[in-house]
Coordinates of C-alpha atoms in Angstrom, one line a residue:
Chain V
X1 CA 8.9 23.0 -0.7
X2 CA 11.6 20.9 -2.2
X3 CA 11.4 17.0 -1.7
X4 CA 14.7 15.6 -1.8
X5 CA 13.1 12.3 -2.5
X6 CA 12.3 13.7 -6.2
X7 CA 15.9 14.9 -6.7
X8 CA 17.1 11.3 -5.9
X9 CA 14.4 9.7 -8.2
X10 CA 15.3 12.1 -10.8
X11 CA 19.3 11.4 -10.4
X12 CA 18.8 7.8 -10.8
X13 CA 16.4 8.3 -13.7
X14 CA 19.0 10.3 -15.8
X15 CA 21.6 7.6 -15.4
X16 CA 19.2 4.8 -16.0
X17 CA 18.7 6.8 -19.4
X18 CA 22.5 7.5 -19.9
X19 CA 22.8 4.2 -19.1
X20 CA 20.4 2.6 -21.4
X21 CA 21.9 4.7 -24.6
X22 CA 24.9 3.1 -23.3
X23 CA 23.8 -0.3 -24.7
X24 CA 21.4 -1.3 -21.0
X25 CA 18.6 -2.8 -22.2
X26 CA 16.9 -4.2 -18.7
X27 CA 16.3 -2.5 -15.7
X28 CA 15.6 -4.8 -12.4
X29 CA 13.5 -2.7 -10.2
X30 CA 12.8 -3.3 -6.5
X31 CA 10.8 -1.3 -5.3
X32 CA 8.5 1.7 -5.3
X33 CA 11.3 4.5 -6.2
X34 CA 13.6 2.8 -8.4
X35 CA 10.4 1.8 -10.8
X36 CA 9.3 5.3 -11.0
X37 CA 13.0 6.0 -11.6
X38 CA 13.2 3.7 -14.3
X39 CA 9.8 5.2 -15.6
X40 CA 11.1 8.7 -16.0
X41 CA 14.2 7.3 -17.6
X42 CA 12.1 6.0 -20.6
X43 CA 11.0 9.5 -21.1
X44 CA 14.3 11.2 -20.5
X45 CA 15.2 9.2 -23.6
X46 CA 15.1 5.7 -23.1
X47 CA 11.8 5.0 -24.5
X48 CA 13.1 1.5 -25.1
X49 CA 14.5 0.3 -22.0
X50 CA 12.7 -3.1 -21.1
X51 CA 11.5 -3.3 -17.7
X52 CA 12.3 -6.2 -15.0
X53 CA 10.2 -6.7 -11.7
X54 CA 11.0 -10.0 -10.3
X55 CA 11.5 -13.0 -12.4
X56 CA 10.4 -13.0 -16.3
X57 CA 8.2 -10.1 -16.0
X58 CA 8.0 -7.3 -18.8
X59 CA 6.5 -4.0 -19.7
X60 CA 3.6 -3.1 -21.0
X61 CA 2.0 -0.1 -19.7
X62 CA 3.7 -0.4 -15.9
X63 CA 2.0 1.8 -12.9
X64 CA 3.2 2.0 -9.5
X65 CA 1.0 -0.7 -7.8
X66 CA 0.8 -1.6 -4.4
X67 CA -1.5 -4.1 -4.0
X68 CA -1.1 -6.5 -7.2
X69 CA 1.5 -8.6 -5.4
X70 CA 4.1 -6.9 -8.0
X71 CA 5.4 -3.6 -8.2
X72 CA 4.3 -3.3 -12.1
X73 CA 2.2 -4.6 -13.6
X74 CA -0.8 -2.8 -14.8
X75 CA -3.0 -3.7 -17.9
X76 CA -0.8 -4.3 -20.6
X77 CA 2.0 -6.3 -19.1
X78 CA 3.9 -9.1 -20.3
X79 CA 5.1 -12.1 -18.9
X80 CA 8.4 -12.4 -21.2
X81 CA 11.3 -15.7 -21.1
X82 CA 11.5 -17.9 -18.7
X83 CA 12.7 -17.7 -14.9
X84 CA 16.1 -18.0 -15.6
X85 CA 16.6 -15.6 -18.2
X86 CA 16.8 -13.0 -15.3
X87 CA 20.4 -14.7 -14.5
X88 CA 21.2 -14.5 -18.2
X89 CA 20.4 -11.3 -18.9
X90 CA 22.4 -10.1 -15.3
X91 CA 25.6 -12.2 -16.5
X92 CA 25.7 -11.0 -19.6
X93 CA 25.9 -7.6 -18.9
X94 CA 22.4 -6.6 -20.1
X95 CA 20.9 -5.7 -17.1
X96 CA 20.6 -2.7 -14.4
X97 CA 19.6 -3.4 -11.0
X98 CA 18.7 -1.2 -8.2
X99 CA 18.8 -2.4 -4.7
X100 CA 19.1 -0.7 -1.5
X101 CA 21.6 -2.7 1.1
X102 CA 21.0 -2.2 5.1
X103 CA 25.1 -1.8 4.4
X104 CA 26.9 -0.6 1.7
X105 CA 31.3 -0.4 2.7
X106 CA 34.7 1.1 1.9
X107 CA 34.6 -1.5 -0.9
X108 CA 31.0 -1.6 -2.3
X109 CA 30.0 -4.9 -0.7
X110 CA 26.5 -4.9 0.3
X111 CA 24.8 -6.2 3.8
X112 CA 21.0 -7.5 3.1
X113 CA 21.1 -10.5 5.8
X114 CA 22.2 -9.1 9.5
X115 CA 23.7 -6.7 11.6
X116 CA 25.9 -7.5 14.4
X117 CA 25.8 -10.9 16.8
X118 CA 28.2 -13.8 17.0
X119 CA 26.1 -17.5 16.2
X120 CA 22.8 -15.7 16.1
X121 CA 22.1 -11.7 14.5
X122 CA 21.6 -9.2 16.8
X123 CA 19.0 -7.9 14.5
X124 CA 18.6 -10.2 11.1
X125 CA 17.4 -8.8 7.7
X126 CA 15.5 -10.1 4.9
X127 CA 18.2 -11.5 3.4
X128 CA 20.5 -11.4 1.0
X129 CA 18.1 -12.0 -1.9
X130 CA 19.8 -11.6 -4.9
X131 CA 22.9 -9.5 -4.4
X132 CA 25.6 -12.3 -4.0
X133 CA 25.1 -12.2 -7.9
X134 CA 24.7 -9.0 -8.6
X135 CA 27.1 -7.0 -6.7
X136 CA 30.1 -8.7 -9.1
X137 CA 28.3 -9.0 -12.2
X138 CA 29.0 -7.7 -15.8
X139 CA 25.4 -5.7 -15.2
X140 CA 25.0 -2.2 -13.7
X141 CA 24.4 -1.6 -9.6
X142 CA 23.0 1.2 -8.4
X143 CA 22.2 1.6 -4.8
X144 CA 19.6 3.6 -3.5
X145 CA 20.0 4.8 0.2
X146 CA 17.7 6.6 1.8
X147 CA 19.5 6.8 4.4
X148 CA 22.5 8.5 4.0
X149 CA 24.8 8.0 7.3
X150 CA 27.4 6.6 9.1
X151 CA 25.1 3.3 9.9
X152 CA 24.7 2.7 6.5
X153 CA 28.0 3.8 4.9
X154 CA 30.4 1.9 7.1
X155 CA 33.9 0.7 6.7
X156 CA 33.3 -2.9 6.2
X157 CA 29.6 -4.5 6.9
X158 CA 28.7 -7.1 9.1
X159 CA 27.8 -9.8 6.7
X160 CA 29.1 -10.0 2.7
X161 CA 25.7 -10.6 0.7
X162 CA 27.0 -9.0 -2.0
X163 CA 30.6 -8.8 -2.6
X164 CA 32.9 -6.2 -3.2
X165 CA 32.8 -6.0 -7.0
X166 CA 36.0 -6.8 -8.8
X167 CA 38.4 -4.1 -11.0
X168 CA 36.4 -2.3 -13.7
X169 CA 33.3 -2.6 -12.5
X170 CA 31.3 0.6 -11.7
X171 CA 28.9 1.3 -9.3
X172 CA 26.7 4.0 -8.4
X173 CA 25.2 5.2 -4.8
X174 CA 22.1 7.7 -4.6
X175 CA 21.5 9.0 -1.5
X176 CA 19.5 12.5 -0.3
X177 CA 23.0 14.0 0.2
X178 CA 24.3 13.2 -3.5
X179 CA 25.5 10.7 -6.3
X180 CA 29.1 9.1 -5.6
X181 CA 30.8 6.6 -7.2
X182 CA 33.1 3.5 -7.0
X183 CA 35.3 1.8 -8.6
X184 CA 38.4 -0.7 -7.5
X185 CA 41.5 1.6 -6.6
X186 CA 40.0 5.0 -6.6
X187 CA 37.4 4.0 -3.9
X188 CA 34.2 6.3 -3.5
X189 CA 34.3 9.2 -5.0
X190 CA 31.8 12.1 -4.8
X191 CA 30.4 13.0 -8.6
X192 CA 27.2 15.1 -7.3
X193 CA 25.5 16.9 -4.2
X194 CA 22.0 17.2 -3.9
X195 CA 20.6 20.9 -3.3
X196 CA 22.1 22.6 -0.1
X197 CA 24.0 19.9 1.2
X198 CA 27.7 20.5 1.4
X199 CA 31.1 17.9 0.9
X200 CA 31.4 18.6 4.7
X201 CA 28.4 17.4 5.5
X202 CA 28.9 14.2 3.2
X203 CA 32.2 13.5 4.8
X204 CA 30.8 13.7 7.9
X205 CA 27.9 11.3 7.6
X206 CA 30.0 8.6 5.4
X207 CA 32.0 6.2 7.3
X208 CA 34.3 5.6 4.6
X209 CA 36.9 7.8 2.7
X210 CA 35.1 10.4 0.1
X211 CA 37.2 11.6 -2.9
X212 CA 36.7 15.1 -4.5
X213 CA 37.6 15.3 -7.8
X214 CA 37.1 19.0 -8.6
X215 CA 37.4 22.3 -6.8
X216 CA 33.4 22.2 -6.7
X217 CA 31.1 19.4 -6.8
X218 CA 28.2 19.8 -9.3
X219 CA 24.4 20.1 -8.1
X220 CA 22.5 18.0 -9.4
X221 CA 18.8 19.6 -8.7
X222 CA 15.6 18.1 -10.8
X223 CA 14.8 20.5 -13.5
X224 CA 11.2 21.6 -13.5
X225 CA 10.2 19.4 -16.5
X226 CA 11.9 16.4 -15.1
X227 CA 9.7 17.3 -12.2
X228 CA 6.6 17.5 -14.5
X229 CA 7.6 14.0 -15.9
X230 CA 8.3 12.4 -12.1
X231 CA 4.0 14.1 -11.3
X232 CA 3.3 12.0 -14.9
X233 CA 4.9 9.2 -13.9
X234 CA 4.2 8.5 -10.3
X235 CA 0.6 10.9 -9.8
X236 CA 0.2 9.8 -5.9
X237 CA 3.9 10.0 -4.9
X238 CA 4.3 6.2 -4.4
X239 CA 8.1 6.8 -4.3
X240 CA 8.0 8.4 -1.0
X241 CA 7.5 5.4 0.3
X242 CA 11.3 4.5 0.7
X243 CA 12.0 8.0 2.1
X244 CA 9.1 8.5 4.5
X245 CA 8.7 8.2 8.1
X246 CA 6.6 5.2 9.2
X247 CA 3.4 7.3 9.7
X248 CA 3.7 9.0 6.9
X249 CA 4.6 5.6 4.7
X250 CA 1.4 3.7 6.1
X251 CA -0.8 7.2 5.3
X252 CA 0.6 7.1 1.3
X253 CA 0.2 3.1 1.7
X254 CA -3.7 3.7 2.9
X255 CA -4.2 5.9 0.5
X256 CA -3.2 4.1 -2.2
X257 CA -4.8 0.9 -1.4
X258 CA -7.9 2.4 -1.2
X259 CA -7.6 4.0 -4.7
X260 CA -7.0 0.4 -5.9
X261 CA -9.5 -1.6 -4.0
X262 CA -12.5 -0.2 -6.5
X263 CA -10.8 -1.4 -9.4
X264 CA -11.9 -4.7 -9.3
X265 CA -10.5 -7.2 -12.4
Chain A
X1 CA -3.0 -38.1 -14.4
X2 CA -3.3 -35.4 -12.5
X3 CA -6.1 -35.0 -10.5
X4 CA -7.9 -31.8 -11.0
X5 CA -10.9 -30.9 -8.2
X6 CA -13.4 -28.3 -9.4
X7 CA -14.8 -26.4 -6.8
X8 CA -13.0 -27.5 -3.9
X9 CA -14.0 -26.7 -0.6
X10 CA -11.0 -27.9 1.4
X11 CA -7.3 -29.0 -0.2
X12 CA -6.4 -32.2 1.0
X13 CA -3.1 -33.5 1.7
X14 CA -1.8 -36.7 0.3
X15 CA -0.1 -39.2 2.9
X16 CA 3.4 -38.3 2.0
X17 CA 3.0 -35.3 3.5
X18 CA 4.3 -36.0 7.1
X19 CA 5.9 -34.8 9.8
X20 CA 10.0 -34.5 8.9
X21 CA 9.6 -34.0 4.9
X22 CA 10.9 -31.1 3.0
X23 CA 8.3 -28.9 1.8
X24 CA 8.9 -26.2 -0.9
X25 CA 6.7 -23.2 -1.4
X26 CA 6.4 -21.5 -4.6
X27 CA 5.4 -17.7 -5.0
X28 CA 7.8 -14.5 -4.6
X29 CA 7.0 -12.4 -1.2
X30 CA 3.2 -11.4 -1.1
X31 CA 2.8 -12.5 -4.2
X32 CA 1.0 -16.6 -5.0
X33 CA 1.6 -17.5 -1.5
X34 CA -0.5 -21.1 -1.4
X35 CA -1.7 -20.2 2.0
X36 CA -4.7 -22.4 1.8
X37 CA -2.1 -25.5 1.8
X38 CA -0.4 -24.1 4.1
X39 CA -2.9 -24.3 6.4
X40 CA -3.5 -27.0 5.5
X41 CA -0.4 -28.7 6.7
X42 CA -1.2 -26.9 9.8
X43 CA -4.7 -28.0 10.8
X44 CA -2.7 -31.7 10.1
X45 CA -0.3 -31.2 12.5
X46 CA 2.4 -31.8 10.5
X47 CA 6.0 -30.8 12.4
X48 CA 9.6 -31.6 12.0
X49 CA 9.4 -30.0 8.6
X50 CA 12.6 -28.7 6.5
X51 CA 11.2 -25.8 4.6
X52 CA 12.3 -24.0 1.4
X53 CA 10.9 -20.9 0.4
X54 CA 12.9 -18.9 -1.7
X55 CA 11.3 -15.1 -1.1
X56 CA 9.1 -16.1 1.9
X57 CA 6.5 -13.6 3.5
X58 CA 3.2 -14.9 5.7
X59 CA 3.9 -18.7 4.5
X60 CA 7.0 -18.9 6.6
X61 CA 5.5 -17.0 9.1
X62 CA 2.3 -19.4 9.2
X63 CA 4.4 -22.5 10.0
X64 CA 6.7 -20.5 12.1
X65 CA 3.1 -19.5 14.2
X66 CA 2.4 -23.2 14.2
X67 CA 6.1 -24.3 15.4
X68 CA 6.1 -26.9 12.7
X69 CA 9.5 -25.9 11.2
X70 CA 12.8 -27.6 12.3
X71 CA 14.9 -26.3 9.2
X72 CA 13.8 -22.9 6.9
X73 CA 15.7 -22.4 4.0
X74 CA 15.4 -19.2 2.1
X75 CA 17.3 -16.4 0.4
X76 CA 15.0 -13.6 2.2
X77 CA 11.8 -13.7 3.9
X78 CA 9.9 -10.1 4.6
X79 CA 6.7 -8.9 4.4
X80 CA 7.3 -6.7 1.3
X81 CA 5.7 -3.4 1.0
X82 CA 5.0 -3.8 4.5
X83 CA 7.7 -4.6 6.7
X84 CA 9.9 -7.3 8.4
X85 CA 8.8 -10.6 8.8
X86 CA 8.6 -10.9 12.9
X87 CA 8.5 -14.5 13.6
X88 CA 11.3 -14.8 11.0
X89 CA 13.4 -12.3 12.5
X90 CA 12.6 -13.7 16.1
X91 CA 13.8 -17.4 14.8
X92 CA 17.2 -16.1 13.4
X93 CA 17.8 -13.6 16.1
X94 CA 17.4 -16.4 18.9
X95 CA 18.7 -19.9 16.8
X96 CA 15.8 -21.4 17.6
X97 CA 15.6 -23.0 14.6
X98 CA 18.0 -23.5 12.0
X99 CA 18.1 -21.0 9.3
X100 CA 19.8 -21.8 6.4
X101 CA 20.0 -18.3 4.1
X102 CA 21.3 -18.9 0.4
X103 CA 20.8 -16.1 -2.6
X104 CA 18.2 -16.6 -5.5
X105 CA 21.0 -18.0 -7.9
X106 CA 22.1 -20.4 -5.5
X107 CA 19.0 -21.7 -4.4
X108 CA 17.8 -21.6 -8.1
X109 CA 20.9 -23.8 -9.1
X110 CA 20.2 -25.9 -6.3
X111 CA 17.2 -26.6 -7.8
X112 CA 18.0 -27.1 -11.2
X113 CA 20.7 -29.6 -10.2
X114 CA 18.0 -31.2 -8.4
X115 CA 15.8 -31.0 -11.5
X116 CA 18.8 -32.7 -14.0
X117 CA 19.6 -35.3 -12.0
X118 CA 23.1 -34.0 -11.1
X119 CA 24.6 -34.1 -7.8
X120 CA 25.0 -30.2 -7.9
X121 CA 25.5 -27.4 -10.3
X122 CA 27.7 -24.0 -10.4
X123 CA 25.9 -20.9 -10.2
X124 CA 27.0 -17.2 -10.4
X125 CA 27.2 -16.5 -6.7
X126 CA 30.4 -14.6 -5.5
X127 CA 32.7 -17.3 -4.4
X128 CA 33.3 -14.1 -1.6
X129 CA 30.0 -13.7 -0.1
X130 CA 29.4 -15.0 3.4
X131 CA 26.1 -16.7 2.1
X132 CA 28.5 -19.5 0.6
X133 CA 30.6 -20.0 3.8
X134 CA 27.4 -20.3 6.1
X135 CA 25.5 -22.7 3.6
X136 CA 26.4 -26.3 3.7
X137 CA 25.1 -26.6 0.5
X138 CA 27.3 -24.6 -1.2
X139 CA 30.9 -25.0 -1.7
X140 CA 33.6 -23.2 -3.6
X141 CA 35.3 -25.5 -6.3
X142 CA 37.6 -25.2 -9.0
X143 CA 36.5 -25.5 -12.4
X144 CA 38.1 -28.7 -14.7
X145 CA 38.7 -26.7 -17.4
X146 CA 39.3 -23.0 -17.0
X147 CA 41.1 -23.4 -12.9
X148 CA 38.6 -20.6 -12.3
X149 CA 37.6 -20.5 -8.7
X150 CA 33.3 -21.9 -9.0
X151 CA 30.5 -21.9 -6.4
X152 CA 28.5 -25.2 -6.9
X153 CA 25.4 -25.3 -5.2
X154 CA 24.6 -29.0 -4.2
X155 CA 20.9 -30.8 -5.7
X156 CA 17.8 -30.0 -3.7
X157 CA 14.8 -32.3 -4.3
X158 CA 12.2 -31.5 -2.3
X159 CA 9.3 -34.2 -1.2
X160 CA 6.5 -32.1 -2.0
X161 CA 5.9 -28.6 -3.8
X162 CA 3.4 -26.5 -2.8
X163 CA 2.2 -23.6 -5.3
X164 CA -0.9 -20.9 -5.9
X165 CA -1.1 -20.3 -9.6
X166 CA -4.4 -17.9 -11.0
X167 CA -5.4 -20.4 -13.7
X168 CA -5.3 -24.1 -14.4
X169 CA -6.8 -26.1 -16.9
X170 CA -8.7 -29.4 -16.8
X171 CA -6.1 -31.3 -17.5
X172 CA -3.9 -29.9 -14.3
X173 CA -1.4 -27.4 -16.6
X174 CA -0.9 -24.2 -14.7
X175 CA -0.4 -20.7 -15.7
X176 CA 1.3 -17.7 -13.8
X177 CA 0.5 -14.3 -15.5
X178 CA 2.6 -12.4 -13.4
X179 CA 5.8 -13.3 -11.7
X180 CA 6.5 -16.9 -11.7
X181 CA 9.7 -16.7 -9.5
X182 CA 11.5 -20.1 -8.9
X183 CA 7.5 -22.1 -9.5
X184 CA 8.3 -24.1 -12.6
X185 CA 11.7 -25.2 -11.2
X186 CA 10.0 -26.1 -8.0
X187 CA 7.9 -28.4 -10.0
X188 CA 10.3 -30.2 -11.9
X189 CA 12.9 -30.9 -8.8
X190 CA 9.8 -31.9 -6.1
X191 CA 8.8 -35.8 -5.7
X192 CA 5.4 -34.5 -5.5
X193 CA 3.5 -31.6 -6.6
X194 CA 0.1 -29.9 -5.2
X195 CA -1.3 -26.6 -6.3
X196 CA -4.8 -24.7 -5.9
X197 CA -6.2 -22.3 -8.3
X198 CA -8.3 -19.6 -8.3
X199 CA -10.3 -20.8 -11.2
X200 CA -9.9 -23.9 -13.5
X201 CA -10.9 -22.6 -17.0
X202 CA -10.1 -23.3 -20.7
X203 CA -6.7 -21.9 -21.1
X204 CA -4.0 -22.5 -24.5
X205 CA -2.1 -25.3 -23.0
X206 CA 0.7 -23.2 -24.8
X207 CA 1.0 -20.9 -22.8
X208 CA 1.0 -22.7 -19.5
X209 CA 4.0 -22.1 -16.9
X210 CA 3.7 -26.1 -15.5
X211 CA 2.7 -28.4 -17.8
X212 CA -0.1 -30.8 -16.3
X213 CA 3.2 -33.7 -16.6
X214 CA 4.8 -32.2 -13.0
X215 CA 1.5 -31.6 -11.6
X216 CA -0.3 -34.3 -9.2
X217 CA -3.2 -32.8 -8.0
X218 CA -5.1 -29.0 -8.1
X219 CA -7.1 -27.8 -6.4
X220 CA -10.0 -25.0 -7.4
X221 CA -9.9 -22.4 -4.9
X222 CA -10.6 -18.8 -5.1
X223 CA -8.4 -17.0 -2.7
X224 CA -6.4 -19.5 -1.6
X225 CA -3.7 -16.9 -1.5
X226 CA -5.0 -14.8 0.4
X227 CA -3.7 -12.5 2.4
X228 CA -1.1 -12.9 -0.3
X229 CA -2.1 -11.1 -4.1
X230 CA -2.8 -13.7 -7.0
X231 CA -2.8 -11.8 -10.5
X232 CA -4.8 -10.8 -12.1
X233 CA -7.5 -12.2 -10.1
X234 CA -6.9 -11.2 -6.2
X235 CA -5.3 -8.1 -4.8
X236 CA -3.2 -8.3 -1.6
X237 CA -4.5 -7.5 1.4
X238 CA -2.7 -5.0 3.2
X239 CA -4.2 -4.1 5.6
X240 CA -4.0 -7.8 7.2
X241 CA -0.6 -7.9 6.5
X242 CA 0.0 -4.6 7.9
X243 CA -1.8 -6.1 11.1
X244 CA 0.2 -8.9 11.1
X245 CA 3.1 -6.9 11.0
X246 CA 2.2 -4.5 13.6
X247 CA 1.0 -7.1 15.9
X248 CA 4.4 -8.3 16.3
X249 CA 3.7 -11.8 14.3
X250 CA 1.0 -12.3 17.8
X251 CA -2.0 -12.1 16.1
X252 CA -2.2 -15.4 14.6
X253 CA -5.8 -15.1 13.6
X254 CA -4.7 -12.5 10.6
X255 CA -3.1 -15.6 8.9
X256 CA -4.9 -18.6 10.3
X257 CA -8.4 -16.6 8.7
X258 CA -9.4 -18.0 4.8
X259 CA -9.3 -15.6 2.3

């Protein structure tokens, strides 16, 4: 049975490699998904594309990791610049990022900090982290929504983390029901569905205006080698973890813990 | 000189450490939390305290436990790979406290004017998000010499810096393998500076993150992270900070526990 979760990874894997040809030589990861993403991007391609998992940290041989404190790093990794070289590489339109916003709106801001509430949240978030940076840098943004509805895709968010990014910037959303994209004027439009979702259904579940460009929106379905490189790349399905229901998240988590615990340094 | 103990048993906490200082913790998340300090700070019954954690998990939750926080500062606090932070969320969602959010630039610019002696420095926030209009600390100004509209992020000096690095040498300089997040700059803007180790070991200063010159004391302690991971030398422990988590930030022994 199809898991749309490996269409998504596989979406956001071929534009990290389109993107990376382009002239990206970074990608920020942050979390499970977007690293195994950025994974099957280096072999869709871009073998060279440098990876970025919090602050300074490089390559090397990354696996999915759960209990190393970092996403990454595996034997192999490299500790590369210092701190601050994450801001430079994001200003200097070097980098792609991936984050996933509790809100994403009409005008691509992003919501990471709270929903609702006067003085206080009615229910407070992480936090913005690092998206009143990136949302209006040089870099490329692509957010990564599980969740794919009108709670997330709303008409303006509750709280600007990131703001809405300025004319000529692009940005990308992946979501179960398809790719869209927006820039300043056009809006959002819709480049890609996902297999057997419809533009009625997108519509319907987007709280913001979705443009059409052509007659039919493309599929865009994970071939069944991109398939065969997601298995290489991610063997125990870490990237689920995003997608899944609670139980099932803490059964992967469990699992996966328990293949690492052995491995002792 | 930096005083280096081998083979501590317990961390012990200077005298400027007291109730009402600032106290910033290093480490990104569940990664180099120093909980061992931490707790330390707790056993003490120090209060009042204005705390700064950039990506804060269990630390802020610790001290949140403890009701020794007056002021957090941070740019996200969760339990990452596990959940939301509960105590955290609890503290913003009632004002109990005052919570001051701010983004990773800002905080890190913060720092760095803190660091250079400057009364504050621009950063690369949007001069649009709603981070800069809730942080007193940050203000939109105009640049002198382009007009361009600027968000300046005024100095943060902390009193004292807490970090858990893997690996210090006997001479107190400290290397981070993995993910050093804001720890240098940490070092460099705090008055004083206490870390622990998991070892203390022959290293290539070289290569060290914090030279020994920022460093006033270290301490040798395995685990001192812990539940929090320590590369390459200590795995996190999920499980407690999935029972954390799940216990609503109620079970206070999960954290209070040494590693």
């Amino acid at each position: 049975m199809r898991d749309v979760c490996d269409d998504v990874t596989v979406a956001l894997a071929r534009d990290m490699a389109r993107a990376a040809v382009g002239g990206m030589r970074v990608m920020a990861v942050t979390g499970t998904s977007s690293l195994v993403a950025a994974l099957v991007a280096r072999r869709l391609g871009a073998s060279e594309l440098a990876l970025a998992v919090g602050f300074g940290v490089l390559d090397g041989s990354p696996e999915p990791a759960l209990t190393l404190g970092e996403l990454a790093l595996g034997p192999g990794a490299a500790t590369h610049g210092p701190a601050m070289e994450t801001f430079a590489v994001l200003a200097r339109g070097r980098a792609g990022v991936v984050v996933s916003p509790a809100q994403l709106d009409r005008h691509s801001a992003t919501n990471l900090s709270r929903i609702g509430g006067e003085e206080h949240p009615r229910v407070a978030l992480p936090g913005s982290r690092g998206l009143p940076e990136n949302n209006h840098s040089a870099s490329a943004v692509w957010y990564l929504l599980p969740e794919h509805s009108r709670r997330t895709l709303v008409p303006r968010v509750d709280f600007v983390s990131g703001a809405p990014p300025p004319a000529g910037r692009r940005r990308r959303l992946v979501t179960p029901l398809g790719v869209l994209e927006y820039e300043m004027g056009p809006g959002w439009t819709l480049t890609a569905l996902m297999p057997d979702v419809t533009v009625d259904e997108v519509r319907d579940r987007t709280g913001f205006d979705v443009r059409v460009r052509e007659h039919e929106v493309p599929t865009c379905a994970a071939t069944e080698r991109e398939l065969m490189l997601l298995a290489d790349a991610d063997p125990h399905g870490l990237r689920r973890l995003e997608f899944a229901d609670p139980e099932t998240a803490r059964r992967i988590s469990s699992e996966q813990v328990a293949r690492e615990a052995p491995r002792t340094e | 000189m930096t005083e280096v103990r081998l083979r501590s048993t317990a961390v012990e906490l200077p005298g400027v450490i007291a109730s009402g200082t600032t106290v910033a913790i290093g480490g990104v998340g569940t990664s180099r939390k120093p909980m061992a300090l931490v707790r330390a700070l707790v056993d003490a019954g120090i209060e009042n305290l204005t705390v700064i954690s950039m990506l804060g998990s269990v630390d802020v939750e610790l001290l949140l436990a403890a009701g020794a926080v007056r002021e957090l500062h941070a740019a996200a606090v969760a339990v990452d790979g596990v959940g939301m932070a509960p105590l955290y969320r609890a503290a913003r969602q009632s004002g109990r406290i005052r919570v001051v959010e701010w983004s990773e630039g800002s905080l890190c610019a913060a720092l760095e004017a803190g660091a250079r002696g400057l009364p504050s420095m621009p950063c690369a926030t949007s001069p649009e998000s709603d981070v800069v209009r809730g942080n007193d600390w940050l203000l939109v100004g105009v640049d002198p010499f382009t007009g361009e509209r600027v968000v300046h992020a005024r100095a943060v000096t902390p009193d004292v810096a807490l970090l858990h690095v893997p690996d210090a040498d006997g001479h107190g300089n400290l290397f981070i393998d993995g993910d050093p997040g804001a720890d240098p700059l940490l070092a460099y803007a705090s008055s004083t500076v206490l870390a622990t180790a998991d070892r203390v070991t022959v290293r290539t200063a070289r290569e060290a993150t914090v030279s020994r010159i920022w460093v006033d004391a270290v301490f040798e302690s395995p685990r001192a992270s812990c539940p929090t991971a320590s590369y390459p030398h200590l795995r996190a422990d999920l499980d407690r900070l999935g029972a954390w988590v799940s216990s609503g930030g109620t079970d206070a022994a999960t954290l209070r526990e040494e590693g």
